[in-house]
CSV table of C-alpha atoms in Angstrom, one decimal:
chain,number,residue,atom,x,y,z
F,1,UNK,CA,40.6,28.7,115.5
F,2,UNK,CA,40.5,29.2,111.8
F,3,UNK,CA,42.0,26.8,109.2
F,4,UNK,CA,43.0,27.1,105.5
F,5,UNK,CA,39.8,27.2,103.3
F,6,UNK,CA,41.6,24.7,101.0
F,7,UNK,CA,42.0,22.2,103.7
F,8,UNK,CA,41.6,18.4,102.9
F,9,UNK,CA,39.7,16.4,105.1
F,10,UNK,CA,41.4,13.4,106.6
F,11,UNK,CA,39.4,10.0,106.6
F,12,UNK,CA,38.2,8.9,110.0
F,13,UNK,CA,40.6,5.9,109.8
F,14,UNK,CA,43.5,8.1,109.6
F,15,UNK,CA,42.6,10.3,112.5
F,16,UNK,CA,41.8,7.3,114.6
F,17,UNK,CA,45.2,5.6,113.6
F,18,UNK,CA,47.1,8.9,114.6
F,19,UNK,CA,45.2,9.0,117.9
F,20,UNK,CA,46.2,5.6,118.9
F,21,UNK,CA,49.7,6.2,118.2
F,22,UNK,CA,49.6,9.6,120.2
F,23,UNK,CA,48.0,8.0,123.3
F,24,UNK,CA,50.9,5.5,123.5
F,25,UNK,CA,53.6,8.4,123.2
F,26,UNK,CA,51.6,10.4,125.8
F,27,UNK,CA,51.9,8.0,128.6
F,28,UNK,CA,55.6,7.9,127.9
F,29,UNK,CA,55.8,11.8,127.8
F,30,UNK,CA,53.9,12.1,130.9
F,31,UNK,CA,56.1,9.5,132.8
F,32,UNK,CA,59.2,11.4,131.9
F,33,UNK,CA,57.9,15.0,132.6
F,34,UNK,CA,59.0,14.8,136.4
F,35,UNK,CA,62.4,13.0,135.4
F,36,UNK,CA,65.8,14.4,134.5
F,37,UNK,CA,68.6,13.0,132.3
F,38,UNK,CA,70.2,10.8,134.6
F,39,UNK,CA,67.1,8.8,134.8
F,40,UNK,CA,66.7,6.2,132.2
F,41,UNK,CA,62.7,7.1,131.9
F,42,UNK,CA,63.6,10.7,130.7
F,43,UNK,CA,63.5,11.9,127.4
F,44,UNK,CA,64.1,15.3,126.3
F,45,UNK,CA,60.5,17.0,125.7
F,46,UNK,CA,61.2,18.3,122.3
F,47,UNK,CA,62.6,15.0,120.9
F,48,UNK,CA,59.6,13.1,122.4
F,49,UNK,CA,57.3,15.4,120.7
F,50,UNK,CA,58.8,15.2,117.3
F,51,UNK,CA,59.1,11.5,117.4
F,52,UNK,CA,55.2,11.2,118.4
F,53,UNK,CA,54.4,13.6,115.6
F,54,UNK,CA,56.4,11.3,113.1
F,55,UNK,CA,55.0,8.4,114.3
F,56,UNK,CA,51.5,9.8,114.3
F,57,UNK,CA,51.8,10.9,110.6
F,58,UNK,CA,53.4,7.6,109.5
F,59,UNK,CA,50.5,5.6,111.0
F,60,UNK,CA,48.0,7.7,109.3
F,61,UNK,CA,49.9,7.4,105.9
F,62,UNK,CA,49.7,11.0,105.3
F,63,UNK,CA,52.8,12.1,102.9
F,64,UNK,CA,51.9,15.4,101.5
F,65,UNK,CA,52.2,19.0,103.5
F,66,UNK,CA,48.2,19.7,102.7
F,67,UNK,CA,47.4,16.1,104.0
F,68,UNK,CA,49.9,16.6,107.2
F,69,UNK,CA,48.1,20.0,107.8
F,70,UNK,CA,44.7,18.3,107.6
F,71,UNK,CA,45.4,15.7,110.1
F,72,UNK,CA,46.7,18.0,112.7
F,73,UNK,CA,43.8,20.2,112.5
F,74,UNK,CA,41.6,17.3,112.9
F,75,UNK,CA,43.5,16.0,115.7
F,76,UNK,CA,43.5,19.4,117.4
F,77,UNK,CA,39.6,19.6,117.1
F,78,UNK,CA,39.2,16.1,118.0
F,79,UNK,CA,36.6,15.7,120.8
F,80,UNK,CA,38.3,15.0,124.1
F,81,UNK,CA,41.5,15.8,122.6
F,82,UNK,CA,44.2,16.2,125.4
F,83,UNK,CA,46.7,18.8,125.9
F,84,UNK,CA,49.1,16.5,124.5
F,85,UNK,CA,47.4,16.3,121.3
F,86,UNK,CA,47.1,20.1,121.1
F,87,UNK,CA,50.8,20.2,122.1
F,88,UNK,CA,51.7,18.0,118.8
F,89,UNK,CA,49.4,20.2,116.7
F,90,UNK,CA,51.4,23.2,117.8
F,91,UNK,CA,54.6,21.6,117.2
F,92,UNK,CA,53.5,20.8,113.2
F,93,UNK,CA,52.6,24.5,113.2
F,94,UNK,CA,56.1,25.5,114.5
F,95,UNK,CA,57.7,23.1,112.1
F,96,UNK,CA,56.0,24.5,109.0
F,97,UNK,CA,56.6,28.0,109.9
F,98,UNK,CA,53.1,29.0,110.8
F,99,UNK,CA,54.1,30.8,114.0
F,100,UNK,CA,50.9,32.2,114.7
F,101,UNK,CA,49.0,28.9,114.8
F,102,UNK,CA,51.8,27.4,116.8
F,103,UNK,CA,51.4,30.1,119.6
F,104,UNK,CA,47.6,29.9,119.6
F,105,UNK,CA,47.9,26.0,119.8
F,106,UNK,CA,50.8,26.0,122.2
F,107,UNK,CA,48.7,28.6,124.5
F,108,UNK,CA,45.5,26.0,124.7
F,109,UNK,CA,47.7,23.2,125.6
F,110,UNK,CA,49.4,25.4,128.2
F,111,UNK,CA,46.1,26.5,129.7
F,112,UNK,CA,45.5,22.6,130.6
F,113,UNK,CA,49.2,21.6,131.2
F,114,UNK,CA,50.5,24.7,132.8
F,115,UNK,CA,53.8,23.3,133.9
F,116,UNK,CA,54.7,21.3,130.6
F,117,UNK,CA,58.1,22.3,129.6
F,118,UNK,CA,57.7,21.0,126.1
F,119,UNK,CA,54.5,23.0,125.2
F,120,UNK,CA,56.2,26.0,126.9
F,121,UNK,CA,59.1,25.7,124.6
F,122,UNK,CA,57.0,25.8,121.5
F,123,UNK,CA,55.1,28.6,122.8
F,124,UNK,CA,58.1,30.8,123.2
F,125,UNK,CA,59.8,29.8,119.8
F,126,UNK,CA,56.7,30.8,118.2
F,127,UNK,CA,56.8,34.0,119.8
F,128,UNK,CA,60.3,34.5,118.7
F,129,UNK,CA,59.5,33.7,115.3
F,130,UNK,CA,61.2,30.3,115.1
F,131,UNK,CA,64.5,31.4,116.7
F,132,UNK,CA,66.1,28.9,118.9
F,133,UNK,CA,66.2,29.4,122.7
F,134,UNK,CA,69.2,31.4,123.6
F,135,UNK,CA,69.7,30.0,127.1
F,136,UNK,CA,70.9,31.9,129.9
F,137,UNK,CA,74.8,31.6,129.5
F,138,UNK,CA,77.0,33.6,132.2
F,139,UNK,CA,73.7,34.0,134.5
F,140,UNK,CA,73.3,32.4,137.9
F,141,UNK,CA,70.4,31.4,140.0
F,142,UNK,CA,71.1,30.2,143.6
F,143,UNK,CA,68.0,28.3,144.2
F,144,UNK,CA,69.4,24.9,143.5
F,145,UNK,CA,72.4,25.6,145.6
F,146,UNK,CA,70.5,27.0,148.6
F,147,UNK,CA,66.8,26.3,148.7
F,148,UNK,CA,64.3,23.2,149.1
F,149,UNK,CA,60.6,23.4,148.7
F,150,UNK,CA,58.2,20.9,149.9
F,151,UNK,CA,54.9,20.1,148.2
F,152,UNK,CA,51.9,18.3,148.7
F,153,UNK,CA,52.3,14.4,148.7
F,154,UNK,CA,56.0,14.7,150.0
F,155,UNK,CA,57.8,15.9,146.9
F,156,UNK,CA,60.8,18.2,147.2
F,157,UNK,CA,61.7,20.8,144.7
F,158,UNK,CA,64.4,23.4,144.5
F,159,UNK,CA,61.9,26.2,144.3
F,160,UNK,CA,58.1,26.7,143.1
F,161,UNK,CA,57.1,23.5,141.2
F,162,UNK,CA,55.7,25.9,138.6
F,163,UNK,CA,59.0,27.5,138.0
F,164,UNK,CA,61.1,24.3,138.2
F,165,UNK,CA,58.8,21.4,137.8
F,166,UNK,CA,61.3,18.6,138.5
F,167,UNK,CA,61.3,17.1,141.8
F,168,UNK,CA,64.6,16.2,143.4
F,169,UNK,CA,63.1,13.5,145.8
F,170,UNK,CA,60.4,12.5,148.4
F,171,UNK,CA,60.2,13.4,152.1
F,172,UNK,CA,58.2,10.1,153.1
F,173,UNK,CA,60.7,7.9,151.3
F,174,UNK,CA,64.2,9.6,151.5
F,175,UNK,CA,66.3,11.3,154.0
F,176,UNK,CA,67.1,14.9,153.5
F,177,UNK,CA,70.8,14.3,152.8
F,178,UNK,CA,69.7,11.8,149.8
F,179,UNK,CA,67.4,14.3,148.5
F,180,UNK,CA,69.7,17.3,148.5
F,181,UNK,CA,72.2,15.5,146.4
F,182,UNK,CA,70.1,13.2,144.6
F,183,UNK,CA,70.8,12.7,140.7
F,184,UNK,CA,68.1,14.9,139.9
F,185,UNK,CA,69.4,17.6,142.0
F,186,UNK,CA,72.8,17.2,140.3
F,187,UNK,CA,71.2,17.4,136.8
F,188,UNK,CA,69.4,20.4,137.8
F,189,UNK,CA,72.5,22.1,139.1
F,190,UNK,CA,74.4,21.1,136.0
F,191,UNK,CA,71.9,22.9,133.9
F,192,UNK,CA,72.4,26.3,135.7
F,193,UNK,CA,76.3,25.7,135.2
F,194,UNK,CA,75.9,24.9,131.4
F,195,UNK,CA,73.5,28.0,130.8
F,196,UNK,CA,70.8,26.0,129.4
F,197,UNK,CA,68.4,26.0,132.4
F,198,UNK,CA,66.4,23.3,130.5
F,199,UNK,CA,64.5,22.2,133.4
F,200,UNK,CA,63.1,25.9,134.2
F,201,UNK,CA,59.9,27.4,133.1
F,202,UNK,CA,60.2,30.4,130.7
F,203,UNK,CA,56.6,30.9,131.4
F,204,UNK,CA,56.5,30.9,135.2
F,205,UNK,CA,59.7,31.8,136.7
F,206,UNK,CA,59.8,35.5,137.5
F,207,UNK,CA,63.4,35.7,137.1
F,208,UNK,CA,63.3,34.2,133.7
F,209,UNK,CA,60.4,36.1,132.4
F,210,UNK,CA,61.8,39.5,133.6
F,211,UNK,CA,65.3,38.7,132.7
F,212,UNK,CA,66.8,39.6,136.4
F,213,UNK,CA,69.1,36.7,136.6
F,214,UNK,CA,72.3,38.1,137.9
F,215,UNK,CA,75.6,37.8,135.9
F,216,UNK,CA,77.9,35.2,137.3
F,217,UNK,CA,80.8,37.7,137.2
F,218,UNK,CA,78.8,40.1,139.6
F,219,UNK,CA,77.8,37.5,142.3
F,220,UNK,CA,78.5,39.0,145.7
F,221,UNK,CA,78.2,35.8,148.0
F,222,UNK,CA,81.5,34.2,148.2
F,223,UNK,CA,80.0,30.6,148.5
F,224,UNK,CA,77.9,31.1,145.2
F,225,UNK,CA,81.1,32.4,143.6
F,226,UNK,CA,82.9,29.3,144.7
F,227,UNK,CA,80.2,27.1,143.5
F,228,UNK,CA,79.8,28.6,140.2
F,229,UNK,CA,83.5,28.8,139.5
F,230,UNK,CA,84.0,24.9,140.1
F,231,UNK,CA,80.6,24.1,138.7
F,232,UNK,CA,79.9,22.1,142.0
F,233,UNK,CA,76.7,19.8,141.5
F,234,UNK,CA,77.1,17.8,145.0
F,235,UNK,CA,77.0,20.0,148.0
F,236,UNK,CA,78.4,19.4,151.4
F,237,UNK,CA,76.5,22.0,153.2
F,238,UNK,CA,72.7,21.4,153.7
F,239,UNK,CA,70.1,24.1,152.2
F,240,UNK,CA,69.9,27.5,153.9
F,241,UNK,CA,66.4,28.2,153.0
F,242,UNK,CA,63.3,25.9,153.6
F,243,UNK,CA,60.0,26.7,151.7
F,244,UNK,CA,57.2,24.5,153.2
F,245,UNK,CA,54.2,23.9,151.1
F,246,UNK,CA,53.2,20.5,151.6
F,247,UNK,CA,49.9,21.3,153.5
F,248,UNK,CA,47.1,22.8,151.3
F,249,UNK,CA,45.0,23.5,154.2
F,250,UNK,CA,43.6,27.3,153.8
F,251,UNK,CA,40.6,29.0,155.4
F,252,UNK,CA,39.6,30.4,152.1
F,253,UNK,CA,38.6,28.8,148.8
F,254,UNK,CA,39.9,31.5,146.3
F,255,UNK,CA,39.0,30.5,142.7
F,256,UNK,CA,42.1,31.2,141.2
F,257,UNK,CA,43.7,28.3,143.5
F,258,UNK,CA,40.9,25.9,144.4
F,259,UNK,CA,37.3,25.0,144.0
F,260,UNK,CA,36.5,23.9,147.6
F,261,UNK,CA,37.7,24.5,151.0
F,262,UNK,CA,40.5,22.4,151.9
F,263,UNK,CA,41.3,21.3,155.4
F,264,UNK,CA,43.6,18.5,156.5
F,265,UNK,CA,41.9,16.0,158.5
F,266,UNK,CA,43.1,14.9,162.1
F,267,UNK,CA,44.9,12.0,160.8
F,268,UNK,CA,46.9,13.8,158.0
F,269,UNK,CA,47.7,16.6,160.6
F,270,UNK,CA,49.3,13.9,162.9
F,271,UNK,CA,51.2,12.3,159.7
F,272,UNK,CA,52.6,15.8,158.7
F,273,UNK,CA,53.8,16.7,162.3
F,274,UNK,CA,55.5,13.3,162.5
F,275,UNK,CA,57.4,14.1,159.1
F,276,UNK,CA,58.0,17.6,160.5
F,277,UNK,CA,59.6,16.1,163.7
F,278,UNK,CA,61.5,13.4,161.7
F,279,UNK,CA,62.8,15.4,158.7
F,280,UNK,CA,62.1,19.2,158.9
F,281,UNK,CA,63.0,20.3,162.2
F,282,UNK,CA,66.6,18.8,162.0
F,283,UNK,CA,66.8,20.9,158.7
F,284,UNK,CA,65.4,23.8,160.3
F,285,UNK,CA,68.3,23.6,163.0
F,286,UNK,CA,70.8,24.4,160.2
F,287,UNK,CA,68.8,26.7,157.9
F,288,UNK,CA,68.8,30.6,158.2
F,289,UNK,CA,65.3,31.1,156.4
F,290,UNK,CA,62.0,29.5,156.5
F,291,UNK,CA,59.0,30.4,154.6
F,292,UNK,CA,55.5,29.0,155.1
F,293,UNK,CA,53.5,28.5,152.8
F,294,UNK,CA,53.1,28.6,149.0
F,295,UNK,CA,50.3,25.8,149.1
F,296,UNK,CA,47.5,27.2,151.5
F,297,UNK,CA,47.9,29.4,154.8
F,298,UNK,CA,49.9,29.1,157.6
F,299,UNK,CA,47.2,30.4,160.0
F,300,UNK,CA,44.8,28.2,158.5
F,301,UNK,CA,46.7,24.9,158.8
F,302,UNK,CA,46.8,23.3,162.1
F,303,UNK,CA,50.1,21.6,160.9
F,304,UNK,CA,51.7,24.7,160.3
F,305,UNK,CA,50.7,26.2,163.5
F,306,UNK,CA,52.4,23.2,165.2
F,307,UNK,CA,55.3,24.1,163.1
F,308,UNK,CA,55.5,27.6,164.7
F,309,UNK,CA,54.8,26.8,167.9
F,310,UNK,CA,57.8,24.2,168.0
F,311,UNK,CA,60.1,26.9,166.6
F,312,UNK,CA,60.8,28.1,170.1
F,313,UNK,CA,62.4,24.7,170.9
F,314,UNK,CA,65.2,24.8,168.0
F,315,UNK,CA,68.5,25.6,168.8
F,316,UNK,CA,68.9,28.2,166.0
F,317,UNK,CA,68.4,31.7,167.1
F,318,UNK,CA,69.5,33.0,163.4
F,319,UNK,CA,66.4,31.2,161.7
F,320,UNK,CA,64.1,33.8,160.5
F,321,UNK,CA,60.6,33.2,159.1
F,322,UNK,CA,58.7,34.5,156.4
F,323,UNK,CA,55.0,33.9,156.4
F,324,UNK,CA,53.0,34.1,153.1
F,325,UNK,CA,49.3,34.2,154.1
F,326,UNK,CA,45.8,35.8,153.4
F,327,UNK,CA,46.1,37.5,156.8
F,328,UNK,CA,42.5,37.3,157.7
F,329,UNK,CA,43.2,34.7,160.7
F,330,UNK,CA,46.1,36.7,162.1
F,331,UNK,CA,45.3,38.7,165.6
F,332,UNK,CA,47.5,40.0,168.2
F,333,UNK,CA,46.6,37.2,170.4
F,334,UNK,CA,47.4,34.5,167.8
F,335,UNK,CA,50.7,36.1,167.0
F,336,UNK,CA,51.6,35.7,170.8
F,337,UNK,CA,50.2,32.5,171.0
F,338,UNK,CA,52.2,31.1,168.3
F,339,UNK,CA,55.4,32.8,169.8
F,340,UNK,CA,56.0,34.6,166.6
F,341,UNK,CA,57.6,37.9,168.2
F,342,UNK,CA,61.4,38.2,167.0
F,343,UNK,CA,61.1,35.1,164.7
F,344,UNK,CA,59.1,36.8,161.8
F,345,UNK,CA,61.3,38.9,159.2
F,346,UNK,CA,58.6,38.9,156.3
F,347,UNK,CA,54.7,39.2,156.2
F,348,UNK,CA,53.7,38.6,152.5
F,349,UNK,CA,49.9,39.2,152.3
F,350,UNK,CA,47.6,37.9,149.2
F,351,UNK,CA,44.4,39.6,148.8
F,352,UNK,CA,43.7,40.1,145.0
F,353,UNK,CA,41.5,43.2,145.5
F,354,UNK,CA,41.3,46.7,146.4
F,355,UNK,CA,37.5,47.1,146.8
F,356,UNK,CA,35.2,44.9,149.0
F,357,UNK,CA,32.9,44.1,146.2
F,358,UNK,CA,36.1,42.3,144.2
F,359,UNK,CA,37.5,40.8,147.2
F,360,UNK,CA,34.1,38.9,147.9
F,361,UNK,CA,34.4,37.3,144.6
F,362,UNK,CA,38.0,36.3,144.4
F,363,UNK,CA,38.5,35.8,148.2
F,364,UNK,CA,36.0,33.3,149.3
F,365,UNK,CA,35.5,32.8,152.8
F,366,UNK,CA,36.4,36.3,154.2
F,367,UNK,CA,35.2,39.8,154.0
F,368,UNK,CA,37.3,43.0,153.1
F,369,UNK,CA,36.6,44.3,156.8
F,370,UNK,CA,38.4,41.2,157.9
F,371,UNK,CA,41.5,41.7,155.7
F,372,UNK,CA,41.8,45.3,156.5
F,373,UNK,CA,42.0,44.6,160.2
F,374,UNK,CA,44.3,42.2,159.8
F,375,UNK,CA,46.5,44.4,157.6
F,376,UNK,CA,46.3,47.2,160.2
F,377,UNK,CA,47.8,44.9,162.8
F,378,UNK,CA,50.5,43.8,160.1
F,379,UNK,CA,51.1,47.5,159.5
F,380,UNK,CA,51.7,48.1,163.2
F,381,UNK,CA,54.1,45.3,163.7
F,382,UNK,CA,56.1,46.7,160.6
F,383,UNK,CA,55.7,50.4,161.8
F,384,UNK,CA,57.4,49.2,165.2
F,385,UNK,CA,60.2,47.4,163.5
F,386,UNK,CA,58.9,44.1,164.8
F,387,UNK,CA,59.1,42.8,161.5
F,388,UNK,CA,61.4,43.9,158.4
F,389,UNK,CA,59.4,43.6,155.4
F,390,UNK,CA,55.6,43.9,154.5
F,391,UNK,CA,54.5,43.0,151.0
F,392,UNK,CA,51.1,42.9,149.5
F,393,UNK,CA,50.3,40.1,146.7
F,394,UNK,CA,47.8,40.3,144.2
F,395,UNK,CA,46.8,37.5,141.5
F,396,UNK,CA,46.1,39.3,138.2
F,397,UNK,CA,43.0,38.3,136.4
F,398,UNK,CA,40.2,39.8,134.2
F,399,UNK,CA,38.1,40.4,137.2
F,400,UNK,CA,40.5,42.7,139.1
F,401,UNK,CA,43.2,43.9,136.7
F,402,UNK,CA,41.7,47.3,136.7
F,403,UNK,CA,42.2,47.7,140.3
F,404,UNK,CA,45.9,47.3,140.2
F,405,UNK,CA,46.6,51.0,140.5
F,406,UNK,CA,44.4,51.4,143.3
F,407,UNK,CA,45.9,48.3,145.1
F,408,UNK,CA,49.3,50.0,145.0
F,409,UNK,CA,47.7,53.1,146.3
F,410,UNK,CA,46.4,50.7,149.2
F,411,UNK,CA,49.9,49.2,149.9
F,412,UNK,CA,51.2,52.7,150.2
F,413,UNK,CA,48.6,53.8,152.5
F,414,UNK,CA,49.8,50.7,155.1
F,415,UNK,CA,53.4,52.0,154.3
F,416,UNK,CA,54.2,48.4,152.6
F,417,UNK,CA,57.7,47.9,151.6
F,418,UNK,CA,56.5,46.3,148.2
F,419,UNK,CA,53.7,45.1,145.8
F,420,UNK,CA,53.9,41.9,144.0
F,421,UNK,CA,51.6,41.2,141.1
F,422,UNK,CA,51.4,37.7,139.9
F,423,UNK,CA,49.8,36.8,136.5
F,424,UNK,CA,47.1,34.1,137.0
F,425,UNK,CA,48.1,30.3,136.3
F,426,UNK,CA,46.0,27.3,135.9
F,427,UNK,CA,46.3,25.0,139.0
F,428,UNK,CA,43.8,22.7,137.6
F,429,UNK,CA,40.7,24.4,139.0
F,430,UNK,CA,39.7,26.1,135.3
F,431,UNK,CA,38.6,24.6,132.2
F,432,UNK,CA,40.9,25.7,129.4
F,433,UNK,CA,38.2,28.0,128.2
F,434,UNK,CA,37.6,29.3,131.4
F,435,UNK,CA,41.3,30.0,132.2
F,436,UNK,CA,41.5,31.8,128.6
F,437,UNK,CA,38.7,34.0,129.9
F,438,UNK,CA,40.6,34.8,133.1
F,439,UNK,CA,43.9,35.0,131.6
F,440,UNK,CA,43.9,38.7,130.5
F,441,UNK,CA,47.7,38.8,129.6
F,442,UNK,CA,46.8,36.7,126.6
F,443,UNK,CA,47.5,38.6,123.5
F,444,UNK,CA,44.2,37.7,121.9
F,445,UNK,CA,42.1,38.4,124.8
F,446,UNK,CA,39.4,40.9,124.6
F,447,UNK,CA,40.5,43.1,127.2
F,448,UNK,CA,44.4,42.7,126.5
F,449,UNK,CA,44.6,46.2,125.4
F,450,UNK,CA,42.9,47.6,128.2
F,451,UNK,CA,45.2,45.5,130.5
F,452,UNK,CA,48.4,46.9,128.9
F,453,UNK,CA,47.0,50.3,129.2
F,454,UNK,CA,46.7,49.6,133.1
F,455,UNK,CA,50.2,48.5,133.1
F,456,UNK,CA,51.3,52.0,132.0
F,457,UNK,CA,49.8,53.7,134.9
F,458,UNK,CA,52.2,55.6,137.0
F,459,UNK,CA,51.4,54.0,140.3
F,460,UNK,CA,52.9,50.6,138.6
F,461,UNK,CA,56.1,52.0,137.8
F,462,UNK,CA,57.1,52.7,141.4
F,463,UNK,CA,60.4,50.7,141.9
F,464,UNK,CA,59.0,48.4,145.0
F,465,UNK,CA,56.2,47.1,142.5
F,466,UNK,CA,57.0,44.0,140.7
F,467,UNK,CA,55.1,42.0,138.1
F,468,UNK,CA,55.7,38.4,137.9
F,469,UNK,CA,55.0,35.9,135.2
F,470,UNK,CA,54.0,38.5,132.5
F,471,UNK,CA,55.6,37.8,128.9
F,472,UNK,CA,56.1,41.4,127.9
C-alpha cells in the first residue's frame, strides 16, 4: 500500500497510545457484532467505528490532518495489526474523501473479518464515491418470516450466517418458539419492513449483491403480503423452511472451506441426534421444506444420515428435502438405505471444477471419476422425474475461473436445471494474503481482467446460470 511522500512519521508513543485505545474498543465492537438493537450491548457499527477513531486520535494527541493521516498509516502497517485496526484506518480514509485508499484498506480487513458489517459498509460507501447507503425501501425478503438455519454450536439464523450474521437464538439453551420470536428475530424483521436491511450483508447476500429482491407490491404469496402490509415482527406460524447446517462433518477437506478433514466423534453425533429428537423433528412436523447442509456434507455426516433415516417416521408427507452435497458418496444403494425416494426435491452438487486436474486440487479427498459416477446417477434421478431439480455449484477462485464455461457445458451435458457460481469467501482458512491471491474478483487482482473476460463468455449468459456474491 502506498502512502503520501510527505507523510509525517508519528512517534512510537503516539501509535502505542492509539493502539491501546483501539484494543479496548475492539473487544466491545466484537461483543456487539452478534447483537441487535434490542440488546443493551449492541452499538451501531458505524457509530462504534467513528467513536474508536476519535478516541484513538485523542489518545495519540494528533490534531492536524497530516498527523492523523500519518497515525492511521502507522496503525495500518503495525506488526500484528488486526482487522479492526484496518477497519478504523479505512474509515479514516473514507472520512477524508480518499475513497481508493478506503476501499483498499477495507478490502484487506474484510479478507480477515469476512462477516463484519461495519467494514462492509465502509467498503461499499467507498465504492459509491462516499454516497450513503440507499437501502432497499419497497423491497421484501421473506427469509426472516419463513426460514431458520442452524449453525455449528447451536446458533440459529434466518439464513446463511454470511448473508445475515446475526443469530436469533441457540438450540442448546432455548426452545424453538422462543427463538422464532426472540427480540433479535423481531429486530431483524423490523429492518426488512423499514427498508434499511441494516443487519444484512451487502457483500455476500446474493439477492442484495445482484439486486434481485422482489418489490413489495409484487408479492404473490398472500401470507407474505399480509405480513408486509401489517409490518408484523412477531409471528404465530412456525418456520416453513429449515436449513440444517449445524454439523460440519464432511468426507472432503476442500481448501476453500477447511484446512483438514472434519468428522464428528461418536459423542458429538449422539448429542446432535438428541438435539434433533428434541427440537428439530418437531419443527419438521410443521415445515414444508428441509435443506441439508450448508456446513459439510449430508452423506459424509453420520448425524445427517440419522436425520434422513428418521424422516419416514414424520407425520408430514408434504415435507420435501433439498440436499446440498459434494455427491461423491451417493450411490443407488445409499439412496435406498436412507429412504430418500419420493422425499428429495432438489440435488445441489458442488464440484468447483470441470477437469480432473483442477478437481484434484480443489476437492481434496475425492477423484473426478467418483464425481462423474455420482453425477450420472443424479442425472438419472432427474431424467426419471424422481427429483425435480438438479443444479451444479462452483466456488469461483483464481485456480478455476477459466473453467467456468466448461463447467456450464458439463452441466448441460448432464441436463442440469441450473448452475450456480459463488464467489469465494474466507471461512477462516486463508490468511489475508492468501485470500487476496484466491479472490480473483478483486479489482486489483492480477487476473481480474481475464476473469471479467470469462464472465462475458456466451455460456455464462444462459438464463439458468447464476453468479452469487459478485460486485459488478
